[in-house]
Amino acid sequence: MMFELARQRLAPVFNLLDINEEVMIRLSVPKRTIVANIPVRMDDGTLRVFTGYRIQYDDTRGPTKGGIRFHPDVDMQEVTSLSFWMTVKCAVAGLPFGGAKGGVTVNPKELSLMEIERLSRGYIRAFADVLGEKRDIPAPDVYTNATIMGWMADEYAMIARRQEPGIITGKPLHLNGSKGREFATGQGALFALQEYLEHYKPSSEQMTIAVQGFGNAGFHFARIAQQCGYRVVAISDSQGAIYDPKGLNVLDVHRLKQEDNRLASVYCDGSVCNELDYETLSNEALLELNVDVLVLAALENQITEQNAHQIQAKTVLEIANGPVSPDADQILEAREIDVIPDVLANAGGVIVSYFEWVQNRSGMYWEEAEVEQQLKKIMVKESQSIFDHAKKHKCSLRTAAYVHGVERLAGAIDQRGNHKLFKSV
């Protein structure tokens, strides 16, 4: 069902573009689907077997690229949908990659750190034959991080009997990671938002922002946005949300979250954090706040046809993958609420992963300022192209983004030969 919803995004695009039918056929199904059972010895000596997935959706434009998530809801439908979105996202960003995704059905909160390491290394052993810096390059995703990517790269090196740092991106800095990768998704999303505001809603007033999801991407977006003068008034995690119309101290909220695993509005001075006045909300209530920008940085299908009519934000920014359902998209569009789509808004992560891959293969490493400069250059360029498509086709930003990406994919597919070419021979 989830994959069918993802493919619905293509229907309006094919209506706008004059593309060969073979492009539609190629993009309607993944190229390769691999499922593996991963045995892990637990700390108490028992053996558990976890199901792992790797979907390589399309490699027409280059080796496939996509993260690995550890989550209890991971299944074939989810991973296939995510690999499809990665295919479009890499094309939207103009990267020489196809799309892939991986995952393990597991609740990592129930595992010790050593059990997570065994699972991470077991994942690479299970899928090593289909990975490679010229074939398929994983990266972190939900509940995976730089440390896990370092374990995975190390495991691959032991299997291959050689160092091949370009096999994995999102690695720790001292294990051939890239400067700027940790906050790339949040930084890229802010670049996309700023371009959007400049084109559509120029204003000198302080923008109010609510952020659903306070993981790596959501935190860094909120942190950088606040530094740029935006007022972050609400933040949520899986347990609930906090709200203060005067604004939250993002760094202090994050510090308390790391120390006590809870959200609260606080002011920290040295080692002491004092709580400030704030309201507690449900995640559902956060979505319905009257703010300028609602940032979705959690999981899929957060806005659906059931709650789309209650959304009061003027603009929705998708940092998560697929947080707005196709039915909700239509409702928001009818209500003139713009959605800055995931395939553009969260492309910063894969763009800087590309930079890391380039640095690993060349052996020349960039300073953080250069990474940020090159990220901004790509985000601004591709954002402007999407806004031009939206104006030309009189369509939503999502449809414009898909038009932009599918045009590139169609060009690569057609230039390898199609029915029209061979029929003329």
Coordinates of C-alpha atoms in Angstrom, one line a residue:
M1 CA 0.0 0.0 0.0
M2 CA 2.7 2.5 1.0
F3 CA 4.6 1.9 -2.3
E4 CA 1.5 2.4 -4.3
L5 CA 1.0 5.8 -2.6
A6 CA 4.6 6.7 -3.4
R7 CA 4.1 5.8 -7.1
Q8 CA 1.0 8.0 -7.2
R9 CA 3.4 10.9 -7.3
L10 CA 4.3 10.0 -10.9
A11 CA 0.8 10.2 -12.4
P12 CA 0.6 14.0 -12.7
V13 CA 4.2 14.1 -13.8
F14 CA 3.6 11.8 -16.8
N15 CA 0.6 13.9 -17.7
L16 CA 2.8 16.9 -18.0
L17 CA 5.8 15.4 -19.8
D18 CA 6.1 13.9 -23.2
I19 CA 8.2 10.9 -22.3
N20 CA 8.5 7.5 -23.7
E21 CA 6.3 4.7 -22.3
E22 CA 9.4 2.7 -21.5
V23 CA 10.4 5.3 -18.9
M24 CA 7.1 4.7 -17.1
I25 CA 7.7 1.0 -17.2
R26 CA 11.2 1.2 -15.8
L27 CA 10.3 3.6 -13.0
S28 CA 7.3 1.6 -11.9
V29 CA 9.3 -1.3 -10.4
P30 CA 12.6 -1.7 -8.5
K31 CA 15.5 -3.2 -10.3
R32 CA 16.6 -5.5 -7.4
T33 CA 15.1 -6.5 -4.1
I34 CA 17.2 -8.5 -1.6
V35 CA 16.0 -9.8 1.8
A36 CA 18.3 -11.5 4.3
N37 CA 17.9 -13.1 7.8
I38 CA 20.6 -11.7 10.1
P39 CA 21.5 -13.9 13.1
V40 CA 22.8 -11.9 16.1
R41 CA 24.2 -13.3 19.4
M42 CA 22.6 -11.3 22.2
D43 CA 24.4 -10.3 25.4
D44 CA 22.7 -13.0 27.4
G45 CA 24.0 -15.7 25.0
T46 CA 20.7 -16.3 23.2
L47 CA 20.4 -16.0 19.4
R48 CA 17.9 -13.7 17.6
V49 CA 17.3 -13.5 13.9
F50 CA 16.4 -10.1 12.4
T51 CA 15.1 -9.5 8.9
G52 CA 17.1 -7.1 6.7
Y53 CA 16.3 -5.5 3.4
R54 CA 18.2 -3.8 0.6
I55 CA 16.3 -2.4 -2.4
Q56 CA 18.2 -1.0 -5.4
Y57 CA 15.5 0.8 -7.3
D58 CA 17.2 2.2 -10.3
D59 CA 20.9 2.7 -11.4
T60 CA 20.4 4.3 -14.8
R61 CA 22.3 7.5 -13.6
G62 CA 25.0 5.8 -11.6
P63 CA 25.6 3.5 -8.6
T64 CA 22.7 3.4 -6.2
K65 CA 22.7 5.4 -3.0
G66 CA 20.5 5.3 0.1
G67 CA 20.4 5.0 3.8
I68 CA 19.9 2.1 6.2
R69 CA 17.3 2.4 9.0
F70 CA 16.8 0.4 12.1
H71 CA 13.1 0.6 13.1
P72 CA 10.4 -1.8 14.2
D73 CA 8.1 -0.8 11.3
V74 CA 10.6 -1.5 8.6
D75 CA 9.1 -3.8 5.9
M76 CA 9.4 -4.4 2.2
Q77 CA 6.8 -1.8 1.3
E78 CA 8.5 0.9 3.3
V79 CA 12.0 0.2 2.0
T80 CA 10.8 0.0 -1.6
S81 CA 9.0 3.4 -1.2
L82 CA 12.1 5.0 0.3
S83 CA 14.3 3.6 -2.5
F84 CA 11.9 5.1 -5.1
W85 CA 12.1 8.5 -3.4
M86 CA 15.9 8.2 -3.3
T87 CA 15.9 7.6 -7.1
V88 CA 13.9 10.8 -7.7
K89 CA 15.8 12.8 -5.0
C90 CA 19.3 12.0 -6.5
A91 CA 18.0 13.0 -10.0
V92 CA 16.4 16.2 -8.6
A93 CA 19.8 17.1 -7.0
G94 CA 21.6 16.3 -10.2
L95 CA 23.9 13.7 -8.6
P96 CA 25.5 10.8 -10.5
F97 CA 23.6 8.3 -8.4
G98 CA 20.6 6.0 -8.6
G99 CA 18.3 5.3 -5.7
A100 CA 18.4 2.5 -3.0
K101 CA 17.4 2.0 0.6
G102 CA 18.0 -0.5 3.3
G103 CA 16.7 -1.4 6.7
V104 CA 16.3 -3.9 9.5
T105 CA 13.1 -4.7 11.4
V106 CA 14.2 -4.0 14.9
N107 CA 13.6 -1.7 17.9
P108 CA 17.1 -0.5 18.6
K109 CA 16.0 0.9 21.9
E110 CA 15.7 -2.6 23.2
L111 CA 19.3 -3.5 22.2
S112 CA 22.6 -2.8 24.0
L113 CA 25.3 -0.9 22.1
M114 CA 27.2 -4.1 21.6
E115 CA 24.2 -5.9 20.2
I116 CA 23.6 -3.0 17.8
E117 CA 27.3 -3.3 16.7
R118 CA 26.8 -7.0 16.0
L119 CA 23.6 -6.3 14.1
S120 CA 25.3 -3.6 12.0
R121 CA 28.2 -5.8 11.1
G122 CA 25.8 -8.7 10.4
Y123 CA 23.9 -6.5 8.0
I124 CA 27.1 -5.8 6.0
R125 CA 28.0 -9.5 5.9
A126 CA 24.5 -10.3 4.6
F127 CA 24.6 -7.7 1.8
A128 CA 28.3 -7.3 1.0
D129 CA 28.0 -9.0 -2.4
V130 CA 25.6 -6.3 -3.7
L131 CA 27.4 -3.3 -2.2
G132 CA 30.5 -1.3 -3.4
E133 CA 31.6 2.3 -4.0
K134 CA 30.9 1.8 -7.7
R135 CA 27.7 -0.2 -7.1
D136 CA 25.6 0.7 -4.1
I137 CA 26.6 3.1 -1.3
P138 CA 24.7 3.0 2.0
A139 CA 24.4 5.9 4.6
P140 CA 22.7 6.5 7.9
D141 CA 18.9 6.9 8.3
V142 CA 16.4 6.6 11.1
Y143 CA 18.1 5.2 14.3
T144 CA 21.4 4.7 12.6
N145 CA 24.3 7.2 12.9
A146 CA 28.0 7.9 12.1
T147 CA 29.2 5.3 14.7
I148 CA 27.1 2.6 13.0
M149 CA 28.4 3.6 9.6
G150 CA 31.9 3.3 10.9
W151 CA 31.3 -0.3 12.1
M152 CA 29.7 -1.1 8.7
A153 CA 32.7 0.3 6.8
D154 CA 35.1 -1.6 9.0
E155 CA 33.2 -4.8 8.5
Y156 CA 33.2 -4.4 4.7
A157 CA 37.0 -3.7 4.8
M158 CA 37.6 -7.0 6.6
I159 CA 35.4 -8.9 4.1
A160 CA 37.1 -7.2 1.1
R161 CA 40.6 -7.4 2.6
R162 CA 41.2 -3.8 1.7
Q163 CA 40.3 -0.3 2.8
E164 CA 37.4 1.1 0.7
P165 CA 36.1 4.1 2.6
G166 CA 33.8 5.1 -0.3
I167 CA 31.6 2.0 0.4
I168 CA 29.7 3.9 3.1
T169 CA 29.0 7.6 3.7
G170 CA 28.0 9.4 6.9
K171 CA 31.0 7.9 8.7
P172 CA 32.8 9.5 11.7
L173 CA 35.2 12.3 10.8
H174 CA 38.3 10.4 11.8
L175 CA 37.2 7.3 9.8
N176 CA 37.2 9.3 6.5
G177 CA 33.9 11.0 7.0
S178 CA 33.2 14.5 5.6
K179 CA 33.1 17.7 7.5
G180 CA 29.5 19.1 7.5
R181 CA 27.8 15.8 7.0
E182 CA 26.2 15.7 10.5
F183 CA 24.1 18.8 9.9
A184 CA 23.8 18.6 6.1
T185 CA 20.1 17.5 5.9
G186 CA 19.0 20.3 8.2
Q187 CA 21.3 22.9 6.5
G188 CA 20.1 21.9 3.1
A189 CA 16.4 22.1 4.2
L190 CA 17.0 25.7 5.4
F191 CA 18.6 26.6 2.1
A192 CA 15.5 25.3 0.3
L193 CA 13.2 27.2 2.7
Q194 CA 15.1 30.4 2.2
E195 CA 15.0 30.2 -1.6
Y196 CA 11.3 29.5 -1.4
L197 CA 10.6 32.5 0.9
E198 CA 12.7 34.7 -1.3
H199 CA 10.7 33.7 -4.4
Y200 CA 7.2 33.3 -2.9
K201 CA 6.9 35.2 0.4
P202 CA 9.5 37.9 0.8
S203 CA 9.0 39.4 4.3
S204 CA 11.1 41.2 6.8
E205 CA 9.0 39.9 9.7
Q206 CA 10.3 37.1 11.9
M207 CA 9.0 33.8 10.7
T208 CA 7.5 31.4 13.2
I209 CA 8.4 27.7 12.9
A210 CA 7.1 24.5 14.5
V211 CA 9.4 21.4 14.2
Q212 CA 7.9 17.9 14.4
G213 CA 10.8 15.5 15.0
F214 CA 13.9 16.4 17.1
G215 CA 16.3 13.8 15.7
N216 CA 19.5 14.8 13.9
A217 CA 17.9 16.5 11.0
G218 CA 15.2 18.3 13.0
F219 CA 17.6 19.5 15.6
H220 CA 20.1 20.9 13.2
F221 CA 17.5 22.6 11.1
A222 CA 16.0 24.2 14.2
R223 CA 19.4 25.2 15.5
I224 CA 20.5 26.8 12.3
A225 CA 17.1 28.4 11.6
Q226 CA 17.2 30.1 15.1
Q227 CA 20.8 31.3 14.4
C228 CA 19.4 32.9 11.2
G229 CA 16.7 34.8 13.1
Y230 CA 13.7 32.5 12.7
R231 CA 11.5 32.0 15.8
V232 CA 11.2 28.3 16.7
V233 CA 8.0 28.1 18.8
A234 CA 7.4 24.4 19.0
I235 CA 9.4 21.1 19.0
S236 CA 8.3 17.5 19.3
D237 CA 9.7 14.1 19.7
S238 CA 8.1 10.7 19.9
Q239 CA 6.8 11.4 23.4
G240 CA 5.1 14.7 22.8
A241 CA 5.6 18.4 22.0
I242 CA 6.5 21.7 23.8
Y243 CA 5.3 25.1 22.7
D244 CA 6.2 28.7 23.6
P245 CA 4.9 31.5 21.3
K246 CA 7.8 33.7 22.4
G247 CA 10.3 31.1 21.1
L248 CA 12.4 28.2 22.4
N249 CA 16.1 28.1 23.1
V250 CA 16.9 25.2 20.7
L251 CA 20.4 24.4 22.0
D252 CA 19.2 24.3 25.6
V253 CA 16.2 22.1 24.7
H254 CA 18.6 19.7 22.9
R255 CA 21.0 19.7 25.8
L256 CA 18.2 18.7 28.2
K257 CA 16.9 16.1 25.8
Q258 CA 20.4 14.5 25.7
E259 CA 20.8 14.6 29.5
D260 CA 17.3 13.6 30.7
N261 CA 15.7 12.3 27.6
R262 CA 12.8 14.7 27.8
L263 CA 11.6 17.9 26.2
A264 CA 11.2 21.1 28.1
S265 CA 11.8 24.8 27.5
V266 CA 14.9 25.7 29.5
Y267 CA 17.6 28.3 29.8
C268 CA 21.0 26.8 30.6
D269 CA 23.8 28.8 32.2
G270 CA 26.9 26.7 32.6
S271 CA 26.0 23.3 34.1
V272 CA 22.7 24.5 35.4
C273 CA 19.4 24.4 33.4
N274 CA 16.3 26.2 34.6
E275 CA 12.9 25.4 33.2
L276 CA 10.9 28.3 31.6
D277 CA 7.2 28.6 31.1
Y278 CA 5.9 26.5 28.2
E279 CA 2.9 24.4 27.1
T280 CA 2.9 20.7 26.5
L281 CA 1.1 19.4 23.4
S282 CA 0.5 16.2 21.6
N283 CA 2.3 15.6 18.3
E284 CA -1.1 15.9 16.6
A285 CA -1.7 19.3 18.2
L286 CA 1.7 20.6 17.1
L287 CA 0.7 19.8 13.5
E288 CA -2.3 22.1 13.8
L289 CA -0.5 25.2 15.2
N290 CA -0.9 28.5 13.5
V291 CA 2.7 29.1 12.4
D292 CA 4.4 30.4 9.2
V293 CA 6.3 27.1 8.6
L294 CA 5.5 23.6 9.8
V295 CA 8.6 21.4 9.5
L296 CA 8.0 17.7 9.3
A297 CA 11.1 15.9 10.4
A298 CA 9.7 12.6 11.9
L299 CA 8.3 9.7 9.8
E300 CA 6.0 9.0 6.9
N301 CA 2.3 9.9 6.6
Q302 CA 2.0 12.5 9.4
I303 CA -0.5 14.6 7.4
T304 CA -3.2 12.6 5.8
E305 CA -6.7 13.3 4.5
Q306 CA -7.9 12.9 8.2
N307 CA -6.0 15.9 9.5
A308 CA -5.1 18.0 6.4
H309 CA -8.1 20.3 6.9
Q310 CA -6.9 21.2 10.4
I311 CA -3.4 22.3 9.2
Q312 CA -3.0 26.1 9.8
A313 CA 0.6 26.6 8.8
K314 CA 1.2 28.8 5.7
T315 CA 3.9 26.5 4.4
V316 CA 4.9 22.9 5.1
L317 CA 8.6 21.8 4.8
E318 CA 9.2 18.1 4.4
I319 CA 12.5 17.0 6.0
A320 CA 11.2 13.5 6.6
N321 CA 10.5 11.1 3.7
G322 CA 6.8 11.1 2.6
P323 CA 5.3 12.8 5.6
V324 CA 2.3 14.1 3.6
S325 CA 0.1 11.6 1.9
P326 CA -1.1 12.1 -1.8
D327 CA -4.7 12.7 -0.6
A328 CA -3.5 15.3 1.9
D329 CA -1.4 16.9 -0.8
Q330 CA -4.5 17.7 -2.8
I331 CA -6.3 19.1 0.2
L332 CA -3.4 21.4 1.1
E333 CA -3.0 22.5 -2.5
A334 CA -6.7 23.4 -2.6
R335 CA -6.2 25.4 0.6
E336 CA -3.2 27.2 -1.0
I337 CA -0.8 25.8 1.6
D338 CA 2.5 25.2 -0.2
V339 CA 4.5 22.0 0.5
I340 CA 8.3 22.2 -0.1
P341 CA 8.7 18.5 -1.0
D342 CA 11.0 15.9 0.6
V343 CA 12.9 15.1 -2.7
L344 CA 14.1 18.7 -2.6
A345 CA 14.0 19.7 1.1
N346 CA 15.9 16.8 2.5
A347 CA 18.4 16.4 -0.3
G348 CA 21.2 18.1 1.7
G349 CA 22.1 14.7 3.3
V350 CA 22.6 12.8 0.1
I351 CA 24.4 15.8 -1.5
V352 CA 27.0 15.9 1.2
S353 CA 27.1 12.1 1.2
Y354 CA 28.1 12.6 -2.5
F355 CA 30.8 15.0 -1.4
E356 CA 32.1 12.4 1.1
W357 CA 32.1 9.8 -1.6
V358 CA 34.1 12.1 -3.9
Q359 CA 36.6 12.9 -1.2
N360 CA 37.0 9.2 -0.3
R361 CA 37.7 8.3 -3.9
S362 CA 40.1 11.2 -4.6
G363 CA 41.9 11.2 -1.2
M364 CA 41.5 15.0 -1.0
Y365 CA 39.4 16.3 1.9
W366 CA 37.5 19.6 2.1
E367 CA 37.1 22.1 4.9
E368 CA 33.6 22.7 6.4
A369 CA 33.2 26.1 4.7
E370 CA 33.8 24.5 1.2
V371 CA 31.2 21.8 2.0
E372 CA 28.6 24.3 3.0
Q373 CA 29.4 26.5 0.0
Q374 CA 29.0 23.6 -2.5
L375 CA 25.8 22.4 -0.7
K376 CA 24.3 25.9 -1.0
K377 CA 25.2 26.1 -4.6
I378 CA 23.4 22.9 -5.5
M379 CA 20.4 23.6 -3.3
V380 CA 19.9 27.1 -4.7
K381 CA 20.3 26.0 -8.3
E382 CA 17.9 23.0 -8.1
S383 CA 15.4 25.0 -6.0
Q384 CA 15.3 27.7 -8.7
S385 CA 14.8 25.1 -11.4
I386 CA 11.9 23.6 -9.5
F387 CA 10.3 27.0 -9.0
D388 CA 10.6 27.6 -12.7
H389 CA 8.9 24.3 -13.5
A390 CA 6.1 25.2 -11.1
K391 CA 5.5 28.5 -12.8
K392 CA 5.7 26.9 -16.3
H393 CA 3.4 24.0 -15.7
K394 CA 1.1 25.9 -13.1
C395 CA 1.5 23.0 -10.7
S396 CA 2.5 22.3 -7.1
L397 CA 6.1 22.4 -5.9
R398 CA 6.0 18.6 -5.5
T399 CA 4.9 17.9 -9.0
A400 CA 7.5 20.5 -10.3
A401 CA 10.2 18.7 -8.3
Y402 CA 9.2 15.3 -9.8
V403 CA 9.1 16.8 -13.3
H404 CA 12.6 18.1 -12.8
G405 CA 13.9 14.7 -11.6
V406 CA 12.0 12.5 -14.0
E407 CA 13.2 14.6 -17.0
R408 CA 16.8 13.7 -16.0
L409 CA 15.9 10.0 -15.4
A410 CA 14.0 9.9 -18.7
G411 CA 16.9 11.4 -20.6
A412 CA 19.3 8.7 -19.1
I413 CA 16.9 5.9 -19.9
D414 CA 16.1 7.1 -23.4
Q415 CA 19.7 7.7 -24.3
R416 CA 20.5 4.0 -23.6
G417 CA 18.0 3.1 -26.3
N418 CA 14.2 2.7 -26.5
H419 CA 11.6 1.2 -28.7
K420 CA 11.4 4.3 -30.9
L421 CA 15.2 4.1 -31.6
F422 CA 15.3 0.4 -32.4
K423 CA 12.1 0.5 -34.5
S424 CA 13.8 3.0 -36.8
V425 CA 16.8 0.8 -37.5

